[in-house]
Amino acid sequence: LKIKKSKELLEHSSLNIGQIAERCGFSDYAYFYQVFIKYENISPKQYGTIKGIILVYKPMAHTSKNI
């Protein structure tokens, strides 16, 4: 469900990738990237390119993991 939501946000919002990762419940941008690639076989940026979306990478405000 997190990846489905992230794809919707990638397509229909002006959020950057870090913000999308955070909104989808990922506390770590790199982990979001890995999970997205695992399930979609492409990176979030590649997905955006295919969909004709210009994506901007901005690191998340915090990178602390939920323990």
Short mmCIF file of N, CA, C and O in Angstrom, two decimals:
data_model
loop_
_atom_site.label_atom_id
_atom_site.label_comp_id
_atom_site.label_asym_id
_atom_site.label_seq_id
_atom_site.Cartn_x
_atom_site.Cartn_y
_atom_site.Cartn_z
N LEU A 1 0.81 -1.20 0.00
CA LEU A 1 0.00 0.00 0.00
C LEU A 1 0.85 1.27 0.00
O LEU A 1 0.46 2.26 -0.60
N LYS A 2 2.00 1.22 0.66
CA LYS A 2 2.85 2.41 0.70
C LYS A 2 3.36 2.76 -0.70
O LYS A 2 3.41 3.93 -1.06
N ILE A 3 3.70 1.75 -1.47
CA ILE A 3 4.22 2.00 -2.82
C ILE A 3 3.10 2.50 -3.72
O ILE A 3 3.29 3.41 -4.53
N LYS A 4 1.91 1.94 -3.57
CA LYS A 4 0.77 2.41 -4.36
C LYS A 4 0.50 3.89 -4.07
O LYS A 4 0.31 4.69 -4.99
N LYS A 5 0.52 4.24 -2.78
CA LYS A 5 0.29 5.64 -2.41
C LYS A 5 1.41 6.53 -2.96
O LYS A 5 1.16 7.62 -3.46
N SER A 6 2.65 6.04 -2.89
CA SER A 6 3.77 6.85 -3.39
C SER A 6 3.64 7.08 -4.90
O SER A 6 3.93 8.17 -5.39
N LYS A 7 3.18 6.08 -5.64
CA LYS A 7 2.99 6.25 -7.08
C LYS A 7 1.91 7.28 -7.36
O LYS A 7 2.06 8.11 -8.26
N GLU A 8 0.85 7.26 -6.58
CA GLU A 8 -0.22 8.25 -6.75
C GLU A 8 0.31 9.67 -6.48
O GLU A 8 0.02 10.60 -7.22
N LEU A 9 1.10 9.80 -5.41
CA LEU A 9 1.67 11.10 -5.08
C LEU A 9 2.68 11.55 -6.13
O LEU A 9 2.74 12.73 -6.47
N LEU A 10 3.46 10.61 -6.66
CA LEU A 10 4.41 10.95 -7.71
C LEU A 10 3.68 11.51 -8.94
O LEU A 10 4.14 12.44 -9.58
N GLU A 11 2.54 10.93 -9.24
CA GLU A 11 1.79 11.32 -10.43
C GLU A 11 0.94 12.57 -10.24
O GLU A 11 0.73 13.32 -11.19
N HIS A 12 0.42 12.76 -9.03
CA HIS A 12 -0.62 13.78 -8.85
C HIS A 12 -0.32 14.85 -7.81
O HIS A 12 -1.23 15.52 -7.33
N SER A 13 0.94 15.01 -7.45
CA SER A 13 1.27 16.06 -6.48
C SER A 13 2.53 16.78 -6.92
O SER A 13 3.24 16.33 -7.81
N SER A 14 2.79 17.88 -6.27
CA SER A 14 4.02 18.63 -6.57
C SER A 14 5.07 18.40 -5.48
O SER A 14 6.03 19.14 -5.38
N LEU A 15 4.88 17.36 -4.68
CA LEU A 15 5.83 17.05 -3.62
C LEU A 15 7.12 16.50 -4.20
O LEU A 15 7.11 15.84 -5.24
N ASN A 16 8.22 16.73 -3.50
CA ASN A 16 9.48 16.13 -3.95
C ASN A 16 9.55 14.70 -3.40
O ASN A 16 8.73 14.29 -2.58
N ILE A 17 10.55 13.95 -3.85
CA ILE A 17 10.63 12.54 -3.49
C ILE A 17 10.78 12.34 -1.99
O ILE A 17 10.18 11.43 -1.42
N GLY A 18 11.56 13.17 -1.33
CA GLY A 18 11.72 13.06 0.12
C GLY A 18 10.41 13.26 0.85
O GLY A 18 10.10 12.54 1.80
N GLN A 19 9.62 14.22 0.42
CA GLN A 19 8.31 14.48 1.04
C GLN A 19 7.36 13.31 0.79
O GLN A 19 6.59 12.93 1.67
N ILE A 20 7.41 12.75 -0.40
CA ILE A 20 6.56 11.61 -0.73
C ILE A 20 6.94 10.42 0.15
O ILE A 20 6.07 9.75 0.70
N ALA A 21 8.23 10.17 0.29
CA ALA A 21 8.69 9.07 1.15
C ALA A 21 8.15 9.24 2.56
O ALA A 21 7.63 8.30 3.17
N GLU A 22 8.27 10.45 3.08
CA GLU A 22 7.81 10.73 4.44
C GLU A 22 6.29 10.55 4.57
O GLU A 22 5.81 9.93 5.51
N ARG A 23 5.54 11.06 3.61
CA ARG A 23 4.07 10.95 3.65
C ARG A 23 3.60 9.51 3.54
O ARG A 23 2.49 9.19 3.97
N CYS A 24 4.43 8.66 2.95
CA CYS A 24 4.06 7.25 2.79
C CYS A 24 4.55 6.40 3.94
O CYS A 24 4.43 5.17 3.91
N GLY A 25 5.13 7.03 4.95
CA GLY A 25 5.51 6.30 6.16
C GLY A 25 6.94 5.81 6.19
O GLY A 25 7.29 5.01 7.05
N PHE A 26 7.77 6.27 5.29
CA PHE A 26 9.18 5.87 5.30
C PHE A 26 9.97 6.94 6.05
O PHE A 26 9.89 8.12 5.71
N SER A 27 10.72 6.53 7.05
CA SER A 27 11.51 7.49 7.82
C SER A 27 12.89 7.69 7.22
O SER A 27 13.64 8.55 7.66
N ASP A 28 13.22 6.90 6.21
CA ASP A 28 14.53 6.96 5.59
C ASP A 28 14.36 6.96 4.08
O ASP A 28 13.79 6.04 3.51
N TYR A 29 14.88 8.01 3.43
CA TYR A 29 14.75 8.16 1.98
C TYR A 29 15.38 6.99 1.24
O TYR A 29 14.81 6.47 0.28
N ALA A 30 16.57 6.56 1.66
CA ALA A 30 17.28 5.48 0.97
C ALA A 30 16.47 4.18 1.03
O ALA A 30 16.41 3.42 0.05
N TYR A 31 15.84 3.93 2.16
CA TYR A 31 15.01 2.72 2.29
C TYR A 31 13.80 2.80 1.37
O TYR A 31 13.44 1.82 0.71
N PHE A 32 13.17 3.96 1.29
CA PHE A 32 12.05 4.16 0.37
C PHE A 32 12.50 3.84 -1.06
O PHE A 32 11.81 3.13 -1.79
N TYR A 33 13.65 4.36 -1.43
CA TYR A 33 14.18 4.13 -2.78
C TYR A 33 14.36 2.63 -3.04
O TYR A 33 13.96 2.12 -4.08
N GLN A 34 14.94 1.92 -2.07
CA GLN A 34 15.17 0.48 -2.21
C GLN A 34 13.86 -0.29 -2.34
O GLN A 34 13.74 -1.18 -3.19
N VAL A 35 12.89 0.04 -1.50
CA VAL A 35 11.61 -0.66 -1.54
C VAL A 35 10.88 -0.37 -2.85
O VAL A 35 10.31 -1.28 -3.46
N PHE A 36 10.91 0.88 -3.30
CA PHE A 36 10.26 1.23 -4.56
C PHE A 36 10.85 0.41 -5.70
O PHE A 36 10.12 -0.17 -6.50
N ILE A 37 12.17 0.34 -5.76
CA ILE A 37 12.84 -0.43 -6.81
C ILE A 37 12.49 -1.92 -6.70
O ILE A 37 12.24 -2.58 -7.71
N LYS A 38 12.43 -2.43 -5.49
CA LYS A 38 12.11 -3.85 -5.28
C LYS A 38 10.75 -4.20 -5.88
O LYS A 38 10.59 -5.24 -6.52
N TYR A 39 9.76 -3.34 -5.69
CA TYR A 39 8.40 -3.66 -6.14
C TYR A 39 8.08 -3.16 -7.55
O TYR A 39 7.21 -3.71 -8.22
N GLU A 40 8.77 -2.11 -8.00
CA GLU A 40 8.46 -1.54 -9.32
C GLU A 40 9.55 -1.80 -10.37
O GLU A 40 9.35 -1.51 -11.54
N ASN A 41 10.69 -2.31 -9.93
CA ASN A 41 11.83 -2.59 -10.81
C ASN A 41 12.41 -1.34 -11.47
O ASN A 41 13.15 -1.45 -12.46
N ILE A 42 12.06 -0.19 -10.98
CA ILE A 42 12.64 1.09 -11.41
C ILE A 42 12.64 2.02 -10.20
O ILE A 42 11.90 1.80 -9.25
N SER A 43 13.45 3.06 -10.28
CA SER A 43 13.51 4.02 -9.17
C SER A 43 12.33 4.98 -9.24
O SER A 43 11.68 5.10 -10.30
N PRO A 44 12.03 5.68 -8.15
CA PRO A 44 10.96 6.68 -8.19
C PRO A 44 11.22 7.73 -9.27
O PRO A 44 10.31 8.17 -9.96
N LYS A 45 12.48 8.12 -9.44
CA LYS A 45 12.82 9.11 -10.45
C LYS A 45 12.55 8.57 -11.85
O LYS A 45 11.99 9.26 -12.71
N GLN A 46 12.93 7.32 -12.11
CA GLN A 46 12.65 6.70 -13.40
C GLN A 46 11.14 6.59 -13.64
O GLN A 46 10.67 6.81 -14.75
N TYR A 47 10.42 6.26 -12.60
CA TYR A 47 8.96 6.17 -12.70
C TYR A 47 8.39 7.52 -13.12
O TYR A 47 7.53 7.60 -14.00
N GLY A 48 8.87 8.57 -12.49
CA GLY A 48 8.42 9.91 -12.84
C GLY A 48 8.76 10.27 -14.28
O GLY A 48 7.95 10.87 -14.99
N THR A 49 9.94 9.89 -14.73
CA THR A 49 10.35 10.16 -16.10
C THR A 49 9.42 9.46 -17.09
O THR A 49 8.98 10.06 -18.07
N ILE A 50 9.10 8.22 -16.81
CA ILE A 50 8.19 7.46 -17.67
C ILE A 50 6.82 8.14 -17.72
O ILE A 50 6.19 8.20 -18.77
N LYS A 51 6.38 8.66 -16.60
CA LYS A 51 5.07 9.31 -16.52
C LYS A 51 5.12 10.76 -16.98
O LYS A 51 4.12 11.46 -16.98
N GLY A 52 6.32 11.24 -17.34
CA GLY A 52 6.46 12.62 -17.82
C GLY A 52 6.45 13.65 -16.72
O GLY A 52 6.08 14.80 -16.91
N ILE A 53 6.91 13.25 -15.54
CA ILE A 53 6.91 14.13 -14.37
C ILE A 53 8.35 14.52 -14.07
O ILE A 53 9.25 13.69 -14.09
N ILE A 54 8.57 15.77 -13.77
CA ILE A 54 9.89 16.22 -13.35
C ILE A 54 9.95 16.15 -11.83
O ILE A 54 9.19 16.81 -11.14
N LEU A 55 10.83 15.30 -11.33
CA LEU A 55 10.94 15.10 -9.88
C LEU A 55 12.18 15.78 -9.34
O LEU A 55 13.22 15.81 -9.99
N VAL A 56 12.06 16.29 -8.15
CA VAL A 56 13.16 16.95 -7.48
C VAL A 56 13.49 16.15 -6.23
O VAL A 56 12.59 15.77 -5.48
N TYR A 57 14.77 15.88 -6.03
CA TYR A 57 15.18 15.22 -4.80
C TYR A 57 15.56 16.27 -3.78
O TYR A 57 16.39 17.12 -4.03
N LYS A 58 14.92 16.21 -2.65
CA LYS A 58 15.31 17.01 -1.50
C LYS A 58 15.28 16.09 -0.31
O LYS A 58 14.30 15.39 -0.08
N PRO A 59 16.35 16.04 0.46
CA PRO A 59 16.39 15.14 1.62
C PRO A 59 15.27 15.46 2.60
O PRO A 59 14.81 16.59 2.70
N MET A 60 14.86 14.43 3.30
CA MET A 60 13.82 14.60 4.31
C MET A 60 14.38 15.42 5.45
O MET A 60 15.58 15.43 5.70
N ALA A 61 13.51 16.11 6.17
CA ALA A 61 13.91 16.98 7.25
C ALA A 61 14.61 16.22 8.37
O ALA A 61 15.54 16.69 8.98
N HIS A 62 14.16 15.02 8.61
CA HIS A 62 14.78 14.19 9.65
C HIS A 62 14.98 12.79 9.10
O HIS A 62 14.25 12.35 8.24
N THR A 63 15.99 12.11 9.58
CA THR A 63 16.25 10.77 9.10
C THR A 63 16.29 9.75 10.24
O THR A 63 16.77 8.66 10.06
N SER A 64 15.77 10.11 11.38
CA SER A 64 15.76 9.16 12.48
C SER A 64 14.76 8.06 12.19
O SER A 64 13.67 8.29 11.69
N LYS A 65 15.16 6.84 12.49
CA LYS A 65 14.29 5.70 12.25
C LYS A 65 13.42 5.45 13.45
O LYS A 65 13.81 5.68 14.59
N ASN A 66 12.23 4.97 13.18
CA ASN A 66 11.33 4.60 14.28
C ASN A 66 11.82 3.31 14.90
O ASN A 66 11.98 2.31 14.24
N ILE A 67 12.10 3.35 16.18
CA ILE A 67 12.63 2.16 16.86
C ILE A 67 11.58 1.63 17.82
O ILE A 67 10.89 2.33 18.45
#
